[in-house]
PDB file of C-alpha atoms in Angstrom:
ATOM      1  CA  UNK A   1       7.685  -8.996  87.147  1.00  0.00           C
ATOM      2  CA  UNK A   2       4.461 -10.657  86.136  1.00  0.00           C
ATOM      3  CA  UNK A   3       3.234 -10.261  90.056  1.00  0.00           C
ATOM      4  CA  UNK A   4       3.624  -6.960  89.349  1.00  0.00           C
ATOM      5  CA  UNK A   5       1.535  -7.095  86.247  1.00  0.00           C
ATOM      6  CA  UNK A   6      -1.006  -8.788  87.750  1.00  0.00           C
ATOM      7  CA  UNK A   7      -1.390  -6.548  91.361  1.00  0.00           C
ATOM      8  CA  UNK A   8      -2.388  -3.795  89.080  1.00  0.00           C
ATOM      9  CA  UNK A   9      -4.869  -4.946  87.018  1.00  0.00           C
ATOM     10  CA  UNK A  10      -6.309  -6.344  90.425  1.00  0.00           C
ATOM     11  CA  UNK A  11      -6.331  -3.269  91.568  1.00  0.00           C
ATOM     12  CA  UNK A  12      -7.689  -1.668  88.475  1.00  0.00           C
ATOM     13  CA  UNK A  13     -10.576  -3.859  88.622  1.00  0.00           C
ATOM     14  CA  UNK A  14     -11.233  -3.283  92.326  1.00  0.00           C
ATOM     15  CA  UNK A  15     -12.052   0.479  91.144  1.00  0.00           C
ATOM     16  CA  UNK A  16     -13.695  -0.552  87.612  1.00  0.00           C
ATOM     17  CA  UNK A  17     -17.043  -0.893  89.557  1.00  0.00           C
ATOM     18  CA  UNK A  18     -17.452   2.485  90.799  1.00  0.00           C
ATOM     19  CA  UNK A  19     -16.196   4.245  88.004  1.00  0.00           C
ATOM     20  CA  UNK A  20     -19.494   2.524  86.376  1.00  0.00           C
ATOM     21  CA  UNK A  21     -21.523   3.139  88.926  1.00  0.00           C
ATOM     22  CA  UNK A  22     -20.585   6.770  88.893  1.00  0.00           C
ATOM     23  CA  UNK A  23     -21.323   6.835  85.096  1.00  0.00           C
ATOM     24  CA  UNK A  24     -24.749   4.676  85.646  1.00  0.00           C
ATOM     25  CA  UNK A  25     -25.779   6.668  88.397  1.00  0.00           C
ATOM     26  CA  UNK A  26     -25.980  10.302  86.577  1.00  0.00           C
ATOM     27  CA  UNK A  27     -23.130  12.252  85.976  1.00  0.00           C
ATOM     28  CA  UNK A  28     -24.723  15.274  84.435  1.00  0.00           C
ATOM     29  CA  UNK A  29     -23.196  14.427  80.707  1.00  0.00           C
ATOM     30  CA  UNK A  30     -25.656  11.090  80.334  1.00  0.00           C
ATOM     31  CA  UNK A  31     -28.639  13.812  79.905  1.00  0.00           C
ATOM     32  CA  UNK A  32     -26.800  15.213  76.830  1.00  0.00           C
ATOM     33  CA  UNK A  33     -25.608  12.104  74.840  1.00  0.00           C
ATOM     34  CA  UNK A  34     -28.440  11.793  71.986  1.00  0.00           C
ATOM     35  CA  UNK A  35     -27.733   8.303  70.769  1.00  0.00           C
ATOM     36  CA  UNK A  36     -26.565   5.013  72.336  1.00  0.00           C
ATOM     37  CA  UNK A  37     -23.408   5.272  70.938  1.00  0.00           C
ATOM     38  CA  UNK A  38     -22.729   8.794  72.410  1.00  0.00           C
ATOM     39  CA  UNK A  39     -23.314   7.229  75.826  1.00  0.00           C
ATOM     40  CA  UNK A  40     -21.198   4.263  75.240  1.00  0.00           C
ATOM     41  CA  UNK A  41     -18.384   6.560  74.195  1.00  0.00           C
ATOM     42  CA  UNK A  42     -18.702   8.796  76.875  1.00  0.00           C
ATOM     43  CA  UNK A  43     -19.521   6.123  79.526  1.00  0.00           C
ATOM     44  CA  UNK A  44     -15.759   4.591  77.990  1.00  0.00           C
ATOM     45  CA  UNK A  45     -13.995   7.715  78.509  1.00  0.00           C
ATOM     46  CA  UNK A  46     -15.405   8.726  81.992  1.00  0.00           C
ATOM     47  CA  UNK A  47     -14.589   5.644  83.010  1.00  0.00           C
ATOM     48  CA  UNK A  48     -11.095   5.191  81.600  1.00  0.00           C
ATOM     49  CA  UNK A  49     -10.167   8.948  82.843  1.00  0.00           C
ATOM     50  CA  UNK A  50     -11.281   8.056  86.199  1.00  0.00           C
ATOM     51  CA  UNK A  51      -8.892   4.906  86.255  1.00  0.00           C
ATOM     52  CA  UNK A  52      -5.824   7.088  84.756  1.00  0.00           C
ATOM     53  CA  UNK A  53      -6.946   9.442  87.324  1.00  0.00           C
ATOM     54  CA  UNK A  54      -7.284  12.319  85.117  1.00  0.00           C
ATOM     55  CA  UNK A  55      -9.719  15.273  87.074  1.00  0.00           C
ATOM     56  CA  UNK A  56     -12.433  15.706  84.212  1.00  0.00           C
ATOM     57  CA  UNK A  57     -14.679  18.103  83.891  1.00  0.00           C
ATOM     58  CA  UNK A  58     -17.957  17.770  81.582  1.00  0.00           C
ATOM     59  CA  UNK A  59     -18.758  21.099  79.593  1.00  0.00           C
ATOM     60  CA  UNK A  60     -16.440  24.335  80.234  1.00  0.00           C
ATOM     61  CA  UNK A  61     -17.809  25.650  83.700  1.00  0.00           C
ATOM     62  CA  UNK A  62     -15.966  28.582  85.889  1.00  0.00           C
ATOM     63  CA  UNK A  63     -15.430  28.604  89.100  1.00  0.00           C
ATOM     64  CA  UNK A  64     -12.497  27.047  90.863  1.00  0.00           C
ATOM     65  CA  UNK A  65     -10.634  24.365  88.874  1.00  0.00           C
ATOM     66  CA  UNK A  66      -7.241  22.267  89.344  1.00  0.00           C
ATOM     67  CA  UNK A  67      -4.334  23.126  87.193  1.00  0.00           C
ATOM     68  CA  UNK A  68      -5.132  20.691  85.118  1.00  0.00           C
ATOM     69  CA  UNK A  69      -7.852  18.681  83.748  1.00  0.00           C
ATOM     70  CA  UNK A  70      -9.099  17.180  81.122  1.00  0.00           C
ATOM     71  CA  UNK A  71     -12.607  18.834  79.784  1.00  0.00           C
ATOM     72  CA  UNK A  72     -15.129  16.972  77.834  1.00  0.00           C
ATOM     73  CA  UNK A  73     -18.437  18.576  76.573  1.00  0.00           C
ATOM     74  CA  UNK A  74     -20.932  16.747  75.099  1.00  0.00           C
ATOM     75  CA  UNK A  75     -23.494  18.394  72.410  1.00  0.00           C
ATOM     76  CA  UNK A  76     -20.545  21.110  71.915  1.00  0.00           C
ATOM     77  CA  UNK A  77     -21.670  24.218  70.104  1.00  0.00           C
ATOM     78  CA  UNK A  78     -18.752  25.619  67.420  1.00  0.00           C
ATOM     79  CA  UNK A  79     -20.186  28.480  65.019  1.00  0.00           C
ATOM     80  CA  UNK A  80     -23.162  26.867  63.335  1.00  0.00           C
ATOM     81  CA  UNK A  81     -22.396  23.353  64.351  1.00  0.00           C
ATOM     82  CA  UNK A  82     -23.130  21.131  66.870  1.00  0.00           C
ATOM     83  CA  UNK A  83     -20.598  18.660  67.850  1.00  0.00           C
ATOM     84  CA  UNK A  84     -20.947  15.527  69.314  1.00  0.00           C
ATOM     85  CA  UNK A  85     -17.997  15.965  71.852  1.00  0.00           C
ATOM     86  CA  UNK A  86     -15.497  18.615  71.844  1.00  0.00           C
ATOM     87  CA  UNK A  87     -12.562  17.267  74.217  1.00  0.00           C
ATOM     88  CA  UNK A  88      -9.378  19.275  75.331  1.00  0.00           C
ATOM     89  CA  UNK A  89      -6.435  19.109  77.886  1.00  0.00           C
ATOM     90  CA  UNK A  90      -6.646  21.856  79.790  1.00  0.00           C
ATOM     91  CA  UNK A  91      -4.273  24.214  81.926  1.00  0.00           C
ATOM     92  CA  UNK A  92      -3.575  27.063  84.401  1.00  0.00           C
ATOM     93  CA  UNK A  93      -4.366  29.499  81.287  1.00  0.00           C
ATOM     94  CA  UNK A  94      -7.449  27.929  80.479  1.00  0.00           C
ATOM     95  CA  UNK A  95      -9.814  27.097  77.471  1.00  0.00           C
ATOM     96  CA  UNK A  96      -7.908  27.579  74.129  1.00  0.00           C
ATOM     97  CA  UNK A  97     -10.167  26.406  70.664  1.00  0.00           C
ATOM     98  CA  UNK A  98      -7.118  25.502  68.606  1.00  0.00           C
ATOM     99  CA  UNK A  99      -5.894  22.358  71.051  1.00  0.00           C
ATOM    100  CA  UNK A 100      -9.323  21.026  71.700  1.00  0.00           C
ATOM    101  CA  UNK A 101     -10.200  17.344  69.453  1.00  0.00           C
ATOM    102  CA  UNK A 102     -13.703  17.236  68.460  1.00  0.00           C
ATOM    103  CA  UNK A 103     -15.007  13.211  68.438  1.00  0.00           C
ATOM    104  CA  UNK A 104     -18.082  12.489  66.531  1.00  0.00           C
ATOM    105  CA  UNK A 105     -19.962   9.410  67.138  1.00  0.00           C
ATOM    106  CA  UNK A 106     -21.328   8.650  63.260  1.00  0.00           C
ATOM    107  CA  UNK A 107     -24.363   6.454  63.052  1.00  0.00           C
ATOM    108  CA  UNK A 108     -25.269   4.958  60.424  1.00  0.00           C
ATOM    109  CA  UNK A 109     -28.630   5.795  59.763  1.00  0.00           C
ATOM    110  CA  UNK A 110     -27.852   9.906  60.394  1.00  0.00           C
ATOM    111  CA  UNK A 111     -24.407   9.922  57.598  1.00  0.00           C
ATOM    112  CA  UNK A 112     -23.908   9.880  54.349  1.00  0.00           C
ATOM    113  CA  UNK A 113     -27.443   8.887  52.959  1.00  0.00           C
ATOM    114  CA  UNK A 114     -27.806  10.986  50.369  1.00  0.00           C
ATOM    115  CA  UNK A 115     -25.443  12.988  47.989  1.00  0.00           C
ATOM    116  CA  UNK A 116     -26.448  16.022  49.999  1.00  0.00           C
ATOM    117  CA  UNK A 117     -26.018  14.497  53.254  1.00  0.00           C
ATOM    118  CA  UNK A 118     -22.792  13.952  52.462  1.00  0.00           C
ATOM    119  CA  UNK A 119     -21.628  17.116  50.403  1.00  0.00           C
ATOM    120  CA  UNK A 120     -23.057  18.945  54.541  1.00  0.00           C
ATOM    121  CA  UNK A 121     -21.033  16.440  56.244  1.00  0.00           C
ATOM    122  CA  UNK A 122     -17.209  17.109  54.196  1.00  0.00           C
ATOM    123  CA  UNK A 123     -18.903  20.959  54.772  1.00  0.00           C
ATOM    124  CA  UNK A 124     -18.922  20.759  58.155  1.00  0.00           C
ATOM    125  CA  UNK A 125     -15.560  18.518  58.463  1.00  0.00           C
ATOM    126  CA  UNK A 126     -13.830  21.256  56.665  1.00  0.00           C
ATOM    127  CA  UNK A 127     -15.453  24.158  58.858  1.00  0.00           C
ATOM    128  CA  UNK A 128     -14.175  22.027  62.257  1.00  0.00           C
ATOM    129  CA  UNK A 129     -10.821  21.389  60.666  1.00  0.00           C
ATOM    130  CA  UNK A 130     -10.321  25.279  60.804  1.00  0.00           C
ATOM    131  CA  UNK A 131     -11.161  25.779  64.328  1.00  0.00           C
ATOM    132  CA  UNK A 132      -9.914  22.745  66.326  1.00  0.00           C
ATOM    133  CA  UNK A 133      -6.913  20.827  66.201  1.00  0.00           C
ATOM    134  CA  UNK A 134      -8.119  17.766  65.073  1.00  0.00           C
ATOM    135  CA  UNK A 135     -11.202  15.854  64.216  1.00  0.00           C
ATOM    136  CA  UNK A 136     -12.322  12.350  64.476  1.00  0.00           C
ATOM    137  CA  UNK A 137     -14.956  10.033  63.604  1.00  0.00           C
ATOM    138  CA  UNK A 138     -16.056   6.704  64.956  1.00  0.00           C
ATOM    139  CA  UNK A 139     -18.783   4.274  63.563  1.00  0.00           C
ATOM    140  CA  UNK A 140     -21.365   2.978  65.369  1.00  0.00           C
ATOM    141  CA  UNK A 141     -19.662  -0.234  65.255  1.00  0.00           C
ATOM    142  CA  UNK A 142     -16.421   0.866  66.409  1.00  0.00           C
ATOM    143  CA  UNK A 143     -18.082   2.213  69.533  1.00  0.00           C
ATOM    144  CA  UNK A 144     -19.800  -1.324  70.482  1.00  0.00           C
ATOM    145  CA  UNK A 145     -17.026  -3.490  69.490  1.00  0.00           C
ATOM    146  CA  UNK A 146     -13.916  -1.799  71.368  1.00  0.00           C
ATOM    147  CA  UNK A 147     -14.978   1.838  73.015  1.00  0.00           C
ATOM    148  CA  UNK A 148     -11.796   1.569  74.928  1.00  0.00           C
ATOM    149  CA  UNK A 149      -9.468   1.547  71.810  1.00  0.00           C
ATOM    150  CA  UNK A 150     -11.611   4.543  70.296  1.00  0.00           C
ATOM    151  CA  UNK A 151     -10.770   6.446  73.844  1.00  0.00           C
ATOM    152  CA  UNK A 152      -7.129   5.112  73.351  1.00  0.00           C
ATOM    153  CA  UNK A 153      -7.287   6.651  70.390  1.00  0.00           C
ATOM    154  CA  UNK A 154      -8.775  10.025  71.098  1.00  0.00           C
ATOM    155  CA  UNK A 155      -6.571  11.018  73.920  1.00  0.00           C
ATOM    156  CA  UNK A 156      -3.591   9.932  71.668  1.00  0.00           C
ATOM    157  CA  UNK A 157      -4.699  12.971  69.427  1.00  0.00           C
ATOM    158  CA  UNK A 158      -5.504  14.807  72.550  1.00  0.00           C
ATOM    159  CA  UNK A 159      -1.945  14.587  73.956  1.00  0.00           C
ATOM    160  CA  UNK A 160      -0.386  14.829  70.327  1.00  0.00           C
ATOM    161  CA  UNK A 161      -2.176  19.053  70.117  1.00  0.00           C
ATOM    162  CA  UNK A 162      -1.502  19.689  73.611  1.00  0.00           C
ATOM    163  CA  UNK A 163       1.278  22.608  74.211  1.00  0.00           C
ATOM    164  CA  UNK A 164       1.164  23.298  77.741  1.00  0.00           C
TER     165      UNK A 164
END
């Protein structure tokens, strides 16, 4: 069993490379990550999705798409707010608010500062909480330390809103 085991992580690791080069070379999200710890998220979940061998899409585009995929858009605009990444399984019928996960990438030199900084960031929380299914946060140091148990974790909640 353990030969098993091991055939697949060698063959996981024979694709690791270009799934990083594809993320180092310039897929089109690496322009819209603001912050190191954007980047290292979304590097970690372009490269995980690749290895799963989701079809992802960055940003909601038209045009001719699978039956399923799994869209990602960085720098994601939802009413007044700006979202770091607003993620969502998608399907044959298409883009639907209410099963999409918003992840935001919390530095912390831009959260919770001040009183007021963080009386607008339980605002804005609350406001996302009403229009998406879910809502999660990682620190900085969460990001750098493990980004592949933060994606673990966000396509858990992805998967646990989806209703195909």
């Amino acid at each position: 069993m353990a030969d098993i085991f091991d055939n697949v992580v060698r063959d996981l690791a024979d694709m690791l490379p270009g799934a990083v080069d594809g993320v180092r070379t310039g897929n089109q999200f690496t322009a819209k990550c603001e912050s190191p710890i954007e980047l290292a998220f979304a590097a970690a979940l372009s490269i995980s999705s690749t290895i799963s061998g989701f079809d992802v899409r960055w940003g909601r585009t038209p045009g001719d798409r699978p039956s399923s995929f799994l869209m990602i858009e960085p720098q994601a605009q939802i009413g007044e707010y700006r979202v770091d990444f607003l993620c969502a399984a998608i399907d044959a019928r298409g883009f639907l608010l209410s099963e999409c996960v918003v992840v935001e990438c919390d530095g912390h030199e831009w959260h919770e500062k001040t009183k007021e900084q963080a009386a607008r960031d339980k605002a804005r929380d609350r406001y996302l909480q009403l229009h998406v299914a879910g809502v999660i946060h990682f620190t900085g140091s969460e990001l750098f330390r493990a980004p592949g148990e933060c994606v673990r974790e966000t396509m858990e909640m992805i998967r646990k809103v989806y209703h195909p």
